[in-house]
Amino acid sequence: MNKKTSTIALCILCAIFTLNSCKNAAEKVEETTEGKETEKTVFASDVIPFFDHWKLILGDGSNVGIANNFENKDYFYTTNDGKNNWVVFKTPNGGNTHGTSNNTRTELAQTKKWYPKTADDKLTATLKVMNVSATGDARVAASHAVVVGQIHSADKHENEPLKIFYKKFPGHTKGSVFWHYEINTAGDDNSGRWDFSSAVWGHDFSVVGDTENTYPEEPKDGIALGEEFSYEVVVKDGIMTLKFTSEGHETKTFTKNLIESEYTTKADIPEQTQKLFVPIGQDGVERKEAYAGEGCFFKLGAYNQTNGKSPKVNRNWCSGAETHDGDVQKQYADGNYAEVWFKTGSISVSDNAVSNEGYFSKNDKVK
């Protein structure tokens, strides 16, 4: 073989080698790309497959509807704590809200409503609260609190026969779990409505600070951030039954009649309410039939109770907390938000339930 032939052969071999190298490299990139493409996003509906029963309201006030195969990295997504997948509900102190509320929420609202008198409906959840607002006036009962489950009326005043709270003051290791019953106010004026709070573990709603930045004693039997607890809500034949469980804590059960009021006269107003609500003019009475005849529905998620409104407006519900003028990322950066993780959940809906679309069509339009 002469020199010219050898040179040609060598060039051919180099070309073949280069082509193969490029091909192999391309295959590796393709494999890498394919590997990334095949990484499956774990949606909330993969973790708790019950989303056909709910519409999802986000912390920006929007209704995204039924949230199968949906995520939003600011408000609603999944995470893994090394043992389990969890559904994350996150919402700031300040921003756009849904309906007439002063508070932001990332929360599921049931697509059907049921009537307490004929109900046979049930909601369960296992969760842990990961954050409550870092700021807020300690004298305001709603500061540093989040609602993690509700029963809401879709009709008349749209009041709430159940709100399940978690609250923890800054500097405390343990927080409190308590639940509220809100009266379904008699008459057409709902301004006199009030709540009655029952402690599950720790304090109830009425335990507040003496000054803006001083806090009451830490509850001895409280629940820490990141500590799991479960609730079960059953409404059957007009009676609401609640059950709360958590490892290392006493199981607590409660019952409440939703169709026959115990607060029909001023003399019936409990001492706790006399202290919290009556001084600010919320001293109404309840209709005899309570929530009978009104469509009610479940809610589940993170309904942040801490907001930026001045306590001068309402010393129970207006926290005066930091909102950074509604800048969500700034609020997330310095702890001014609520975050709740749910591991399991279930809902049982009776045959008597009907569409709740009227509630959404009305409240989605409110700005």
mmCIF file of C-alpha atoms in Angstrom:
data_model
loop_
_atom_site.group_PDB
_atom_site.id
_atom_site.type_symbol
_atom_site.label_atom_id
_atom_site.label_comp_id
_atom_site.label_asym_id
_atom_site.label_seq_id
_atom_site.Cartn_x
_atom_site.Cartn_y
_atom_site.Cartn_z
ATOM 1 C CA MET A 1 0.000 0.000 0.000
ATOM 2 C CA ASN A 2 1.492 3.363 -1.031
ATOM 3 C CA LYS A 3 1.537 6.480 1.091
ATOM 4 C CA LYS A 4 -1.437 8.054 -0.698
ATOM 5 C CA THR A 5 -3.589 4.926 -0.214
ATOM 6 C CA SER A 6 -2.630 4.706 3.454
ATOM 7 C CA THR A 7 -3.630 8.317 4.007
ATOM 8 C CA ILE A 8 -7.032 7.734 2.373
ATOM 9 C CA ALA A 9 -7.639 4.597 4.475
ATOM 10 C CA LEU A 10 -6.697 6.436 7.648
ATOM 11 C CA CYS A 11 -9.109 9.267 6.818
ATOM 12 C CA ILE A 12 -11.898 6.776 6.198
ATOM 13 C CA LEU A 13 -11.225 5.058 9.545
ATOM 14 C CA CYS A 14 -11.191 8.430 11.344
ATOM 15 C CA ALA A 15 -14.475 9.390 9.725
ATOM 16 C CA ILE A 16 -16.097 6.089 10.743
ATOM 17 C CA PHE A 17 -14.801 6.471 14.304
ATOM 18 C CA THR A 18 -16.056 10.064 14.519
ATOM 19 C CA LEU A 19 -19.491 9.080 13.241
ATOM 20 C CA ASN A 20 -19.741 6.231 15.740
ATOM 21 C CA SER A 21 -18.583 8.497 18.556
ATOM 22 C CA CYS A 22 -21.180 11.087 17.625
ATOM 23 C CA LYS A 23 -23.826 8.392 17.412
ATOM 24 C CA ASN A 24 -22.890 6.987 20.817
ATOM 25 C CA ALA A 25 -22.860 10.468 22.312
ATOM 26 C CA ALA A 26 -26.247 11.188 20.748
ATOM 27 C CA GLU A 27 -27.594 7.931 22.155
ATOM 28 C CA LYS A 28 -26.369 8.883 25.630
ATOM 29 C CA VAL A 29 -27.987 12.316 25.381
ATOM 30 C CA GLU A 30 -31.156 10.707 24.108
ATOM 31 C CA GLU A 31 -31.092 8.215 26.952
ATOM 32 C CA THR A 32 -30.493 11.006 29.444
ATOM 33 C CA THR A 33 -33.250 13.103 27.909
ATOM 34 C CA GLU A 34 -35.582 10.134 27.806
ATOM 35 C CA GLY A 35 -34.736 9.410 31.431
ATOM 36 C CA LYS A 36 -35.783 12.901 32.403
ATOM 37 C CA GLU A 37 -38.923 12.716 30.318
ATOM 38 C CA THR A 38 -39.955 9.463 31.937
ATOM 39 C CA GLU A 39 -39.605 10.841 35.482
ATOM 40 C CA LYS A 40 -43.217 10.798 36.594
ATOM 41 C CA THR A 41 -44.680 13.842 38.316
ATOM 42 C CA VAL A 42 -46.489 12.755 41.455
ATOM 43 C CA PHE A 43 -49.724 14.702 41.510
ATOM 44 C CA ALA A 44 -51.922 15.249 44.545
ATOM 45 C CA SER A 45 -54.545 13.034 42.941
ATOM 46 C CA ASP A 46 -51.990 10.197 42.881
ATOM 47 C CA VAL A 47 -51.448 10.543 46.639
ATOM 48 C CA ILE A 48 -55.094 10.957 47.703
ATOM 49 C CA PRO A 49 -57.384 9.780 44.889
ATOM 50 C CA PHE A 50 -60.569 11.618 45.852
ATOM 51 C CA PHE A 51 -60.370 14.807 43.805
ATOM 52 C CA ASP A 52 -63.483 14.118 41.725
ATOM 53 C CA HIS A 53 -65.438 15.301 44.785
ATOM 54 C CA TRP A 54 -63.798 18.729 45.075
ATOM 55 C CA LYS A 55 -62.972 22.018 43.432
ATOM 56 C CA LEU A 56 -59.648 23.579 44.386
ATOM 57 C CA ILE A 57 -59.345 27.224 45.433
ATOM 58 C CA LEU A 58 -55.777 28.571 45.354
ATOM 59 C CA GLY A 59 -54.059 31.163 47.527
ATOM 60 C CA ASP A 60 -54.442 33.731 44.742
ATOM 61 C CA GLY A 61 -58.249 33.511 44.925
ATOM 62 C CA SER A 62 -58.689 31.479 41.743
ATOM 63 C CA ASN A 63 -60.907 28.417 41.367
ATOM 64 C CA VAL A 64 -59.042 25.836 39.284
ATOM 65 C CA GLY A 65 -61.887 23.329 39.407
ATOM 66 C CA ILE A 66 -61.394 19.590 39.823
ATOM 67 C CA ALA A 67 -57.665 19.175 40.431
ATOM 68 C CA ASN A 68 -56.835 15.748 39.032
ATOM 69 C CA ASN A 69 -53.279 15.720 37.601
ATOM 70 C CA PHE A 70 -52.773 19.332 38.656
ATOM 71 C CA GLU A 71 -50.063 21.185 40.545
ATOM 72 C CA ASN A 72 -49.072 24.771 41.250
ATOM 73 C CA LYS A 73 -45.628 25.193 42.802
ATOM 74 C CA ASP A 74 -46.662 28.293 44.757
ATOM 75 C CA TYR A 75 -49.747 26.838 46.405
ATOM 76 C CA PHE A 76 -50.507 23.169 45.730
ATOM 77 C CA TYR A 77 -48.110 20.303 45.001
ATOM 78 C CA THR A 78 -46.678 17.089 46.474
ATOM 79 C CA THR A 79 -43.586 16.300 48.484
ATOM 80 C CA ASN A 80 -41.961 13.296 50.135
ATOM 81 C CA ASP A 81 -40.635 13.379 53.704
ATOM 82 C CA GLY A 82 -38.472 10.284 53.202
ATOM 83 C CA LYS A 83 -41.277 7.917 54.218
ATOM 84 C CA ASN A 84 -44.498 9.072 52.583
ATOM 85 C CA ASN A 85 -45.856 11.288 49.849
ATOM 86 C CA TRP A 86 -47.846 14.283 51.074
ATOM 87 C CA VAL A 87 -50.146 16.827 49.440
ATOM 88 C CA VAL A 88 -48.984 20.370 50.256
ATOM 89 C CA PHE A 89 -51.465 23.247 50.706
ATOM 90 C CA LYS A 90 -49.692 26.604 51.062
ATOM 91 C CA THR A 91 -51.132 30.116 51.272
ATOM 92 C CA PRO A 92 -49.775 33.584 52.230
ATOM 93 C CA ASN A 93 -51.011 36.066 54.842
ATOM 94 C CA GLY A 94 -52.015 38.552 52.174
ATOM 95 C CA GLY A 95 -53.170 38.322 48.570
ATOM 96 C CA ASN A 96 -56.305 37.804 46.535
ATOM 97 C CA THR A 97 -59.063 35.958 48.367
ATOM 98 C CA HIS A 98 -62.085 33.898 47.326
ATOM 99 C CA GLY A 99 -65.625 35.117 47.868
ATOM 100 C CA THR A 100 -66.091 37.677 50.629
ATOM 101 C CA SER A 101 -63.376 36.340 52.948
ATOM 102 C CA ASN A 102 -60.570 38.514 54.343
ATOM 103 C CA ASN A 103 -58.265 35.501 54.342
ATOM 104 C CA THR A 104 -56.370 33.608 51.670
ATOM 105 C CA ARG A 105 -56.821 29.891 51.287
ATOM 106 C CA THR A 106 -55.547 26.948 49.322
ATOM 107 C CA GLU A 107 -58.442 24.663 50.002
ATOM 108 C CA LEU A 108 -60.706 22.015 48.533
ATOM 109 C CA ALA A 109 -64.438 22.725 48.514
ATOM 110 C CA GLN A 110 -66.928 19.920 47.974
ATOM 111 C CA THR A 111 -68.777 19.940 44.641
ATOM 112 C CA LYS A 112 -71.980 18.691 46.281
ATOM 113 C CA LYS A 113 -73.945 19.955 49.250
ATOM 114 C CA TRP A 114 -76.040 17.938 51.674
ATOM 115 C CA TYR A 115 -78.684 18.800 54.221
ATOM 116 C CA PRO A 116 -77.877 18.040 57.883
ATOM 117 C CA LYS A 117 -81.298 16.579 58.710
ATOM 118 C CA THR A 118 -81.037 13.886 56.009
ATOM 119 C CA ALA A 119 -77.244 13.640 55.894
ATOM 120 C CA ASP A 120 -75.095 10.551 56.120
ATOM 121 C CA ASP A 121 -71.785 12.130 55.109
ATOM 122 C CA LYS A 122 -68.210 11.722 56.308
ATOM 123 C CA LEU A 123 -64.784 13.353 55.941
ATOM 124 C CA THR A 124 -61.471 12.022 57.268
ATOM 125 C CA ALA A 125 -57.907 13.310 57.033
ATOM 126 C CA THR A 126 -54.412 12.720 58.393
ATOM 127 C CA LEU A 127 -52.183 15.784 58.271
ATOM 128 C CA LYS A 128 -49.409 17.825 59.802
ATOM 129 C CA VAL A 129 -49.130 21.613 59.940
ATOM 130 C CA MET A 130 -45.693 22.770 58.795
ATOM 131 C CA ASN A 131 -45.985 26.540 59.202
ATOM 132 C CA VAL A 132 -48.227 29.264 60.597
ATOM 133 C CA SER A 133 -47.632 32.986 60.297
ATOM 134 C CA ALA A 134 -44.498 34.359 61.968
ATOM 135 C CA THR A 135 -46.196 37.702 62.628
ATOM 136 C CA GLY A 136 -49.516 38.943 63.964
ATOM 137 C CA ASP A 137 -50.909 40.735 66.993
ATOM 138 C CA ALA A 138 -50.890 38.197 69.855
ATOM 139 C CA ARG A 139 -54.043 39.783 71.318
ATOM 140 C CA VAL A 140 -55.968 38.797 68.168
ATOM 141 C CA ALA A 141 -57.394 35.309 68.563
ATOM 142 C CA ALA A 142 -56.930 34.363 64.887
ATOM 143 C CA SER A 143 -53.215 35.277 64.739
ATOM 144 C CA HIS A 144 -50.788 32.405 64.030
ATOM 145 C CA ALA A 145 -53.680 30.076 63.129
ATOM 146 C CA VAL A 146 -54.825 28.023 60.147
ATOM 147 C CA VAL A 147 -58.091 26.146 59.520
ATOM 148 C CA VAL A 148 -57.469 22.627 58.173
ATOM 149 C CA GLY A 149 -61.036 21.353 57.767
ATOM 150 C CA GLN A 150 -64.543 22.823 57.634
ATOM 151 C CA ILE A 151 -68.227 22.367 57.173
ATOM 152 C CA HIS A 152 -69.612 25.395 55.348
ATOM 153 C CA SER A 153 -73.151 26.407 54.501
ATOM 154 C CA ALA A 154 -73.797 27.133 50.838
ATOM 155 C CA ASP A 155 -77.025 29.003 51.565
ATOM 156 C CA LYS A 156 -78.426 32.073 53.388
ATOM 157 C CA HIS A 157 -75.559 33.649 55.425
ATOM 158 C CA GLU A 158 -73.025 30.993 54.320
ATOM 159 C CA ASN A 159 -71.937 30.471 57.924
ATOM 160 C CA GLU A 160 -69.745 27.640 59.204
ATOM 161 C CA PRO A 161 -70.977 24.975 61.628
ATOM 162 C CA LEU A 162 -67.425 23.598 61.828
ATOM 163 C CA LYS A 163 -63.892 24.966 61.556
ATOM 164 C CA ILE A 164 -60.936 22.844 62.719
ATOM 165 C CA PHE A 165 -58.003 25.053 63.761
ATOM 166 C CA TYR A 166 -54.314 24.657 64.441
ATOM 167 C CA LYS A 167 -52.570 27.563 66.191
ATOM 168 C CA LYS A 168 -49.031 28.045 67.504
ATOM 169 C CA PHE A 169 -47.518 31.168 69.005
ATOM 170 C CA PRO A 170 -43.967 32.222 67.996
ATOM 171 C CA GLY A 171 -41.307 30.763 70.286
ATOM 172 C CA HIS A 172 -43.519 27.877 71.384
ATOM 173 C CA THR A 173 -42.696 24.286 70.452
ATOM 174 C CA LYS A 174 -46.279 23.081 70.764
ATOM 175 C CA GLY A 175 -49.439 24.516 69.326
ATOM 176 C CA SER A 176 -53.146 23.902 69.891
ATOM 177 C CA VAL A 177 -55.855 22.087 67.975
ATOM 178 C CA PHE A 178 -59.413 23.296 68.561
ATOM 179 C CA TRP A 179 -62.711 23.414 66.692
ATOM 180 C CA HIS A 180 -65.394 26.067 66.283
ATOM 181 C CA TYR A 181 -69.125 26.142 65.914
ATOM 182 C CA GLU A 182 -70.442 29.356 64.349
ATOM 183 C CA ILE A 183 -74.083 30.229 65.043
ATOM 184 C CA ASN A 184 -76.438 30.453 62.098
ATOM 185 C CA THR A 185 -77.706 33.897 63.022
ATOM 186 C CA ALA A 186 -81.438 34.510 63.335
ATOM 187 C CA GLY A 187 -82.892 37.104 60.971
ATOM 188 C CA ASP A 188 -81.378 38.728 57.910
ATOM 189 C CA ASP A 189 -78.540 40.592 59.664
ATOM 190 C CA ASN A 190 -75.499 38.353 60.097
ATOM 191 C CA SER A 191 -73.252 40.973 61.740
ATOM 192 C CA GLY A 192 -73.997 39.566 65.206
ATOM 193 C CA ARG A 193 -72.692 36.070 64.436
ATOM 194 C CA TRP A 194 -70.109 34.533 66.736
ATOM 195 C CA ASP A 195 -68.090 31.345 67.272
ATOM 196 C CA PHE A 196 -67.802 29.000 70.221
ATOM 197 C CA SER A 197 -64.425 27.257 70.499
ATOM 198 C CA SER A 198 -63.696 23.810 71.997
ATOM 199 C CA ALA A 199 -60.136 22.699 72.778
ATOM 200 C CA VAL A 200 -58.946 19.320 71.476
ATOM 201 C CA TRP A 201 -55.276 19.427 72.478
ATOM 202 C CA GLY A 202 -53.879 22.586 74.049
ATOM 203 C CA HIS A 203 -55.808 25.848 74.300
ATOM 204 C CA ASP A 204 -59.005 27.052 72.662
ATOM 205 C CA PHE A 205 -59.413 30.206 70.531
ATOM 206 C CA SER A 206 -59.906 32.507 73.513
ATOM 207 C CA VAL A 207 -56.374 32.110 74.924
ATOM 208 C CA VAL A 208 -54.459 35.151 73.659
ATOM 209 C CA GLY A 209 -51.522 37.374 74.563
ATOM 210 C CA ASP A 210 -51.730 40.247 77.032
ATOM 211 C CA THR A 211 -49.930 42.583 74.629
ATOM 212 C CA GLU A 212 -49.157 42.641 70.923
ATOM 213 C CA ASN A 213 -45.894 40.730 71.363
ATOM 214 C CA THR A 214 -46.366 38.678 74.537
ATOM 215 C CA TYR A 215 -47.702 35.153 74.509
ATOM 216 C CA PRO A 216 -49.651 32.946 76.905
ATOM 217 C CA GLU A 217 -48.162 29.846 78.488
ATOM 218 C CA GLU A 218 -47.296 27.075 76.047
ATOM 219 C CA PRO A 219 -49.847 24.223 76.124
ATOM 220 C CA LYS A 220 -48.509 21.103 77.854
ATOM 221 C CA ASP A 221 -50.590 18.677 75.797
ATOM 222 C CA GLY A 222 -50.223 20.494 72.482
ATOM 223 C CA ILE A 223 -49.233 19.433 68.972
ATOM 224 C CA ALA A 224 -45.923 20.509 67.443
ATOM 225 C CA LEU A 225 -45.386 21.690 63.886
ATOM 226 C CA GLY A 226 -44.700 18.606 61.807
ATOM 227 C CA GLU A 227 -46.570 16.306 64.216
ATOM 228 C CA GLU A 228 -49.273 14.145 62.641
ATOM 229 C CA PHE A 229 -52.880 14.159 63.750
ATOM 230 C CA SER A 230 -56.145 12.950 62.263
ATOM 231 C CA TYR A 231 -59.735 14.061 62.278
ATOM 232 C CA GLU A 232 -62.989 12.342 61.393
ATOM 233 C CA VAL A 233 -66.185 14.303 60.779
ATOM 234 C CA VAL A 234 -69.518 12.503 60.476
ATOM 235 C CA VAL A 235 -72.888 14.184 59.973
ATOM 236 C CA LYS A 236 -75.847 11.827 60.254
ATOM 237 C CA ASP A 237 -79.507 12.603 60.937
ATOM 238 C CA GLY A 238 -78.695 16.143 62.047
ATOM 239 C CA ILE A 239 -75.907 15.249 64.491
ATOM 240 C CA MET A 240 -72.246 16.107 63.860
ATOM 241 C CA THR A 241 -69.721 13.753 65.488
ATOM 242 C CA LEU A 242 -66.029 14.642 65.618
ATOM 243 C CA LYS A 243 -63.119 12.363 66.456
ATOM 244 C CA PHE A 244 -59.505 13.519 66.831
ATOM 245 C CA THR A 245 -56.536 11.155 67.136
ATOM 246 C CA SER A 246 -52.756 11.555 67.382
ATOM 247 C CA GLU A 247 -50.063 9.189 68.584
ATOM 248 C CA GLY A 248 -49.118 9.992 72.168
ATOM 249 C CA HIS A 249 -52.250 12.085 72.744
ATOM 250 C CA GLU A 250 -55.634 11.276 74.190
ATOM 251 C CA THR A 251 -58.307 10.551 71.572
ATOM 252 C CA LYS A 252 -61.058 13.158 71.792
ATOM 253 C CA THR A 253 -64.664 12.950 70.570
ATOM 254 C CA PHE A 254 -67.400 15.594 70.410
ATOM 255 C CA THR A 255 -71.000 15.790 69.219
ATOM 256 C CA LYS A 256 -73.090 18.795 68.136
ATOM 257 C CA ASN A 257 -76.695 19.058 67.036
ATOM 258 C CA LEU A 258 -76.842 20.961 63.730
ATOM 259 C CA ILE A 259 -80.640 21.133 63.420
ATOM 260 C CA GLU A 260 -81.701 22.269 66.894
ATOM 261 C CA SER A 261 -80.041 25.347 68.399
ATOM 262 C CA GLU A 262 -78.939 25.755 72.010
ATOM 263 C CA TYR A 263 -78.299 29.504 71.523
ATOM 264 C CA THR A 264 -81.742 30.989 70.839
ATOM 265 C CA THR A 265 -81.691 33.654 73.573
ATOM 266 C CA LYS A 266 -79.123 36.155 74.875
ATOM 267 C CA ALA A 267 -78.989 34.182 78.125
ATOM 268 C CA ASP A 268 -77.684 31.194 76.148
ATOM 269 C CA ILE A 269 -74.528 32.991 74.989
ATOM 270 C CA PRO A 270 -71.568 31.166 76.595
ATOM 271 C CA GLU A 271 -69.109 32.935 78.905
ATOM 272 C CA GLN A 272 -66.292 32.498 76.360
ATOM 273 C CA THR A 273 -68.354 34.357 73.768
ATOM 274 C CA GLN A 274 -69.289 37.034 76.281
ATOM 275 C CA LYS A 275 -65.564 37.690 76.684
ATOM 276 C CA LEU A 276 -64.498 37.543 73.014
ATOM 277 C CA PHE A 277 -67.362 38.595 70.799
ATOM 278 C CA VAL A 278 -69.982 40.536 72.753
ATOM 279 C CA PRO A 279 -67.621 43.487 73.476
ATOM 280 C CA ILE A 280 -67.228 44.068 69.721
ATOM 281 C CA GLY A 281 -70.942 43.916 68.993
ATOM 282 C CA GLN A 282 -71.193 40.284 67.898
ATOM 283 C CA ASP A 283 -73.992 39.279 70.249
ATOM 284 C CA GLY A 284 -76.595 37.659 68.010
ATOM 285 C CA VAL A 285 -78.788 34.656 68.678
ATOM 286 C CA GLU A 286 -79.291 31.587 66.520
ATOM 287 C CA ARG A 287 -82.382 30.490 64.644
ATOM 288 C CA LYS A 288 -84.183 27.618 66.377
ATOM 289 C CA GLU A 289 -83.516 25.158 63.573
ATOM 290 C CA ALA A 290 -79.805 26.049 63.376
ATOM 291 C CA TYR A 291 -78.552 24.722 60.004
ATOM 292 C CA ALA A 292 -81.616 22.618 59.123
ATOM 293 C CA GLY A 293 -82.817 23.350 55.598
ATOM 294 C CA GLU A 294 -79.456 24.698 54.423
ATOM 295 C CA GLY A 295 -77.115 22.879 52.083
ATOM 296 C CA CYS A 296 -73.754 22.244 53.737
ATOM 297 C CA PHE A 297 -70.479 20.965 52.343
ATOM 298 C CA PHE A 298 -66.997 19.929 53.467
ATOM 299 C CA LYS A 299 -63.754 21.860 52.983
ATOM 300 C CA LEU A 300 -60.187 20.648 53.489
ATOM 301 C CA GLY A 301 -56.795 22.331 53.158
ATOM 302 C CA ALA A 302 -55.062 25.466 54.452
ATOM 303 C CA TYR A 303 -57.359 28.409 55.205
ATOM 304 C CA ASN A 304 -54.939 30.974 56.643
ATOM 305 C CA GLN A 305 -56.526 32.832 59.563
ATOM 306 C CA THR A 306 -53.755 35.442 59.841
ATOM 307 C CA ASN A 307 -54.201 38.540 57.684
ATOM 308 C CA GLY A 308 -52.834 42.054 57.369
ATOM 309 C CA LYS A 309 -55.972 43.968 58.347
ATOM 310 C CA SER A 310 -55.751 46.234 61.376
ATOM 311 C CA PRO A 311 -56.938 44.810 64.714
ATOM 312 C CA LYS A 312 -58.912 48.048 65.068
ATOM 313 C CA VAL A 313 -61.327 46.611 62.472
ATOM 314 C CA ASN A 314 -61.981 43.425 64.462
ATOM 315 C CA ARG A 315 -59.832 42.351 67.394
ATOM 316 C CA ASN A 316 -60.682 38.655 66.970
ATOM 317 C CA TRP A 317 -60.111 38.230 63.242
ATOM 318 C CA CYS A 318 -57.817 41.034 61.999
ATOM 319 C CA SER A 319 -54.193 40.242 62.834
ATOM 320 C CA GLY A 320 -52.215 43.191 61.481
ATOM 321 C CA ALA A 321 -49.593 40.717 60.234
ATOM 322 C CA GLU A 322 -46.870 41.272 57.636
ATOM 323 C CA THR A 323 -48.077 40.842 54.056
ATOM 324 C CA HIS A 324 -45.378 42.696 52.044
ATOM 325 C CA ASP A 325 -48.239 44.361 50.130
ATOM 326 C CA GLY A 326 -49.325 40.975 48.800
ATOM 327 C CA ASP A 327 -45.907 39.888 47.483
ATOM 328 C CA VAL A 328 -46.229 36.117 47.873
ATOM 329 C CA GLN A 329 -42.545 35.235 47.555
ATOM 330 C CA LYS A 330 -41.493 37.790 50.173
ATOM 331 C CA GLN A 331 -44.106 36.378 52.548
ATOM 332 C CA TYR A 332 -42.862 32.850 51.946
ATOM 333 C CA ALA A 333 -39.267 33.969 52.510
ATOM 334 C CA ASP A 334 -39.861 35.291 56.032
ATOM 335 C CA GLY A 335 -42.491 32.861 57.322
ATOM 336 C CA ASN A 336 -45.663 34.854 56.771
ATOM 337 C CA TYR A 337 -47.796 32.037 55.407
ATOM 338 C CA ALA A 338 -49.637 28.857 56.363
ATOM 339 C CA GLU A 339 -48.576 25.435 55.101
ATOM 340 C CA VAL A 340 -50.373 22.143 55.743
ATOM 341 C CA TRP A 341 -49.437 18.661 54.493
ATOM 342 C CA PHE A 342 -52.051 15.927 54.075
ATOM 343 C CA LYS A 343 -51.063 12.247 53.905
ATOM 344 C CA THR A 344 -54.506 10.651 53.614
ATOM 345 C CA GLY A 345 -58.076 11.751 53.184
ATOM 346 C CA SER A 346 -61.460 10.275 52.374
ATOM 347 C CA ILE A 347 -64.966 11.501 51.741
ATOM 348 C CA SER A 348 -68.294 9.686 51.802
ATOM 349 C CA VAL A 349 -71.223 11.449 50.156
ATOM 350 C CA SER A 350 -74.862 10.508 50.766
ATOM 351 C CA ASP A 351 -77.399 9.912 48.020
ATOM 352 C CA ASN A 352 -79.285 13.000 49.212
ATOM 353 C CA ALA A 353 -76.435 15.337 48.218
ATOM 354 C CA VAL A 354 -77.068 17.736 45.327
ATOM 355 C CA SER A 355 -74.966 20.037 43.153
ATOM 356 C CA ASN A 356 -73.136 22.863 44.941
ATOM 357 C CA GLU A 357 -72.515 24.818 41.741
ATOM 358 C CA GLY A 358 -74.526 27.803 42.950
ATOM 359 C CA TYR A 359 -72.018 28.452 45.740
ATOM 360 C CA PHE A 360 -69.093 28.516 43.309
ATOM 361 C CA SER A 361 -70.795 30.616 40.631
ATOM 362 C CA LYS A 362 -71.661 33.222 43.267
ATOM 363 C CA ASN A 363 -68.331 33.321 45.124
ATOM 364 C CA ASP A 364 -66.023 32.992 42.096
ATOM 365 C CA LYS A 365 -67.324 36.355 40.901
ATOM 366 C CA VAL A 366 -66.651 38.259 44.138
ATOM 367 C CA LYS A 367 -63.499 40.377 44.004
#
